[in-house]
Amino acid sequence: MPKLYRLHRAALYAAVFGTTVAVVSTASAEEIIIGAATAQTGGLAPYDQPALAGLRMALDELNAKGGLAGKYTVKLIIKDTRSDTAQTATVAQELIDAGAKIMITPCDADPSISAGQLTQPLGIPTLTLCGSAPVLTAAVGDVMFGTYPADNVQATAVADFAVAEGKKKVFLLTSPDSTYTANLPEYFGKVFEKKGGAVVGRGTFTMGQPDFSAEITNIKSLADQPDLIMTAAYEPDFPAFIQQLRGAGVTIPVYGADAIGTPTIKGLGKLVDGVVYTAAGYAEPGSKLEAFNAAFAKYAGHAPESTYEVNGYEIGLILDQAVKTAGSDDPKAIRDAIAGLKDFDGITGKITYAGTDRMPLRPVALMRYEGGEGKHIQTMIPDAADVPAP
């Protein structure tokens, strides 16, 4: 089990298990309740917790200025989903009953869909912290918004890079146990084949049962050996896979996506050298993201460990702009305002929802582990014509 993210300050821990987070407020401000159905424990915690920390930072700053649009002080209520889809639906209903006008859901499609099925009939705008499955919004309806680069966009960026590196043959490793692990490598495969590459083999694994010996034997026995392995496995499965793969003497490069840009994976050191992954941004010198990272370190007492923190922070900024545009705290008006955002100036770059299926158009940073550190390759927005349909 990966280590839990070190959320700052005891007040947050007091808020985690179903109580209300204290907020800075002004006497004249009205109140708006945001419900956060997020994983504080279990396999999604290393993703939800940093994103939630970034969101809290944004809301604390906004509340100090009067709240969303300078008028609506945020009362943030956090409940633990325990990384379980059924529990996510349970706590989402509790948050609705508590009066939530905006819902925040976990960094995964399946629990986010379970929450969205409750918020959709009520018209409550619902934003996933970093769930990236492009099927997410269509599976719920018009209240659901992604906030992170979508899986098919990430996969296209990685495939473009693989082709540019001269890769010709790929082995796809998937798991049917989540939308992310099932679909992202297949999106990669579609783009890779379209651009002249070949899928020479496929394998599957069961999440949480990290014995990869059969798939490693499969890879080693291929007559047509791949020059690349693509997977969307994450903790605890990815560490087990890469350890067993390298232990078996297989040196084929491994590419993944955003879920392996974590302290746990980085902590594997030389074992993950050469592994390519994605992020929501990269802190170039003098950039807004560099400034955010410094501000977050001062706020939380430690530096961000990923770009999930800044993604959570940007959700707060998006909500603030949406309430300004809506001119009220009416959930439908807020939903419509989010859907109409175009070239919104975020921390990592411009963010657009207008004209999309509510999965944002935003940059993708390509990263590679070298010497135990994540090194920036490039930041790009793939050509929309190359992005496979969900």
Short mmCIF file of N, CA and C in Angstrom, two decimals, residues 26 44 93 112 174 259 274:
data_model
loop_
_atom_site.label_atom_id
_atom_site.label_comp_id
_atom_site.label_asym_id
_atom_site.label_seq_id
_atom_site.Cartn_x
_atom_site.Cartn_y
_atom_site.Cartn_z
N THR A 26 -16.01 36.24 5.93
CA THR A 26 -16.30 37.63 6.22
C THR A 26 -17.75 37.73 6.62
N LEU A 44 -6.74 5.00 -3.85
CA LEU A 44 -6.82 6.29 -4.52
C LEU A 44 -6.31 7.44 -3.67
N GLN A 93 -24.35 10.99 -1.35
CA GLN A 93 -25.72 11.25 -0.92
C GLN A 93 -25.74 12.01 0.40
N SER A 112 -16.43 8.26 -9.50
CA SER A 112 -16.99 9.56 -9.91
C SER A 112 -18.32 9.38 -10.61
N THR A 174 -2.76 -4.17 -19.95
CA THR A 174 -3.98 -3.53 -19.44
C THR A 174 -4.56 -4.33 -18.28
N ALA A 259 -0.49 8.58 -13.53
CA ALA A 259 -0.61 7.92 -12.24
C ALA A 259 0.71 7.36 -11.70
N GLY A 274 14.34 5.79 -17.30
CA GLY A 274 13.85 5.62 -18.66
C GLY A 274 12.35 5.54 -18.78
#
